[in-house]
Amino acid sequence: MSAGGLEYAAGAGGLISLSLTLFRGCIQGFEILQLAAHAGSEADNFRCKLEVEQYRLMQWAERVGLEEQPSERLNWTLVRDILKQMEALLVDTQALKKKYHLDLVPADSKGLVSAVSSSATTLMTSKTSFGKLLSKLRPDFPLASSRIIDESNGSIKKLKWAVFDRAKAANLLSDIVHFNNSLHGLLDNVNQDFVKSALASLLRDIISHSNATSELEIIRQLLTSSHVAAPAAVASAASLKQIRLVLGLGPNLNSVEEPAQRAPPEGIKIKLIQLKPLLLQRESARCSPGARELARYKAKPVVIEWKFIDKNREKELKTRVDQVAILLAHTYDTSFHSLHCIGFLPKDASYQPEDDNSICYGLVFDLTISANIPTHIVPVLRPLSTLFLDARKPSLNERSAIALAIAETVLQLHTSGWLHKGIRSDNVLYFDTKDSMWEFGNANGPFLAGYEYARPTTAHTEAMPAIAEHELYRHPRSQGLTRPNFRRSFDLFALGCVLLEIGLWSSLSDILRLVPSESSKTSTRGSGRVDWAHLQHEKTQLLQTEDFERRGDLAGIAFHAGKTFQTVILMCLYADDDDPLDEDISVQKDVVDLLRQLKF
């Protein structure tokens, strides 16, 4: 190497070494501010946001290899300058007081400055409940913070806020975010996207595990920025979780808030709308359990999903109808591919069932909002289950998009703590109009429907009627007299069955009928009868990986839709969680990520 090259290398090495020192100072400063004795909920809000910014900075350092193999493509002079300014903000208490009027003083009553342990345990136990969740879900985070502070021979001063002003703290945080964004802006596009997706994934995990509306509101505020991937979808999941908690549907033992402290998402009013049967126009005077029909309400096209309730459980299950109606009234984000619910129909003599032991309620969905269908149009309902026999066969790209829409909706539901319990191809809906038709490739849809048995993960389960064709989509563990409570993995199994149908573009019953029975060793397709016992047996066999891989038509999914699509199906079919309250959503996130790769 030439003398000039050596001089350049030495200079770059010095910049990187200084940047590392400044980075460690920033981490120390973050911890000092977070561990400062707080002054109420406003300071807690500030600390939560600091925890996120610290996580972002550490993610950036990992992507550029700051501590191990620093990237040669980075402008280290600029990195040094940014880190120097950020460190000054975080560790200089006099500057904080002068610039932001935020006064940090020794926590000791005598005014002496003392230090606290920088162990991971100390750092984690001193966090906010939000920070503790973050550390629990990403245990390497507090460990790395502790190691960084130890390696810099630094200490964490024990301070307290003498003066804490929300507006001034917001200004400080805005400057920290600015410097963090500047560092992230130096990354290439691939690494920027990776960090944004990683933060979105983390916030989803926190939403799934959180039982405090205050934490969820902070996440919603964080998601107004551009440094998170798909912020609107994650914010929507946070809103739905908040609504669930406000309705009192959180686990009481794990709640960190009293009922009076639970607040709905800012700007959202939770209102239950009971519709008027007199304003309903129907072609049929009768309704049946689980039936779905097109109708008009206030002259607008709507879909009604009927739910029959046992009179002996009316009070309990009527509340469940209310809860589902409220949930589906707040699914505006495009990642939630469901129809918009405008309210519910109360029990009424005009459509009550002949069965004296049952009461009928209806969930009503407005098609002018959900599917952009004009008021004067009479649409045609096209469930996915009927489209498998249609002359038009969609491309792999289109099938992947259908699969992604359903999987995104399941991810949103599970993130916010809801179970669907009725994922089947007949509950995936399209709507034809004169100008938008399945045959033209531009039908309105898909929409995941069939929420009549949906419930929060923490609520008591409700038995579903044993309809043979519907039973094919149910996890074997969810069937029988000794079945456990419904859980996320059961929804995932049903999702896997629907994805199998989409991949092979055939109904689940036809797919399973292609498998030879044990007695005849011949397919039952075309026999003129449906051997439901045989199909149930073959469905159970789907849970055996080796069997899936070697059987003709089922193994053909890789040929028809590719190995990635097959992998997604297997992930859904074999997902398992023994704890019905387990809030892990890693499988759901992975399924969506893989399907997004196939969409285009």
Coordinates of C-alpha atoms in Angstrom, one line a residue, residues 31 35 116-127 142-147 149-150 156:
E31 CA -29.7 4.9 29.8
L35 CA -33.2 5.7 34.5
V116 CA -26.1 2.6 39.6
S117 CA -25.1 -0.8 38.3
S118 CA -24.9 -1.1 34.5
S119 CA -25.9 -4.8 34.6
A120 CA -28.5 -6.0 32.2
T121 CA -30.8 -6.9 35.1
T122 CA -30.6 -3.3 36.5
L123 CA -31.2 -1.8 33.1
M124 CA -34.2 -4.0 32.4
T125 CA -35.9 -3.6 35.9
S126 CA -35.6 0.1 35.7
K127 CA -37.4 0.4 32.3
P142 CA -30.4 -4.9 27.4
L143 CA -27.4 -7.3 27.3
A144 CA -25.8 -5.3 24.5
S145 CA -26.5 -2.0 26.3
S146 CA -24.9 -3.3 29.5
R147 CA -21.8 -4.6 27.6
I149 CA -21.4 0.7 28.9
D150 CA -19.0 -1.7 30.6
I156 CA -24.8 5.5 34.9

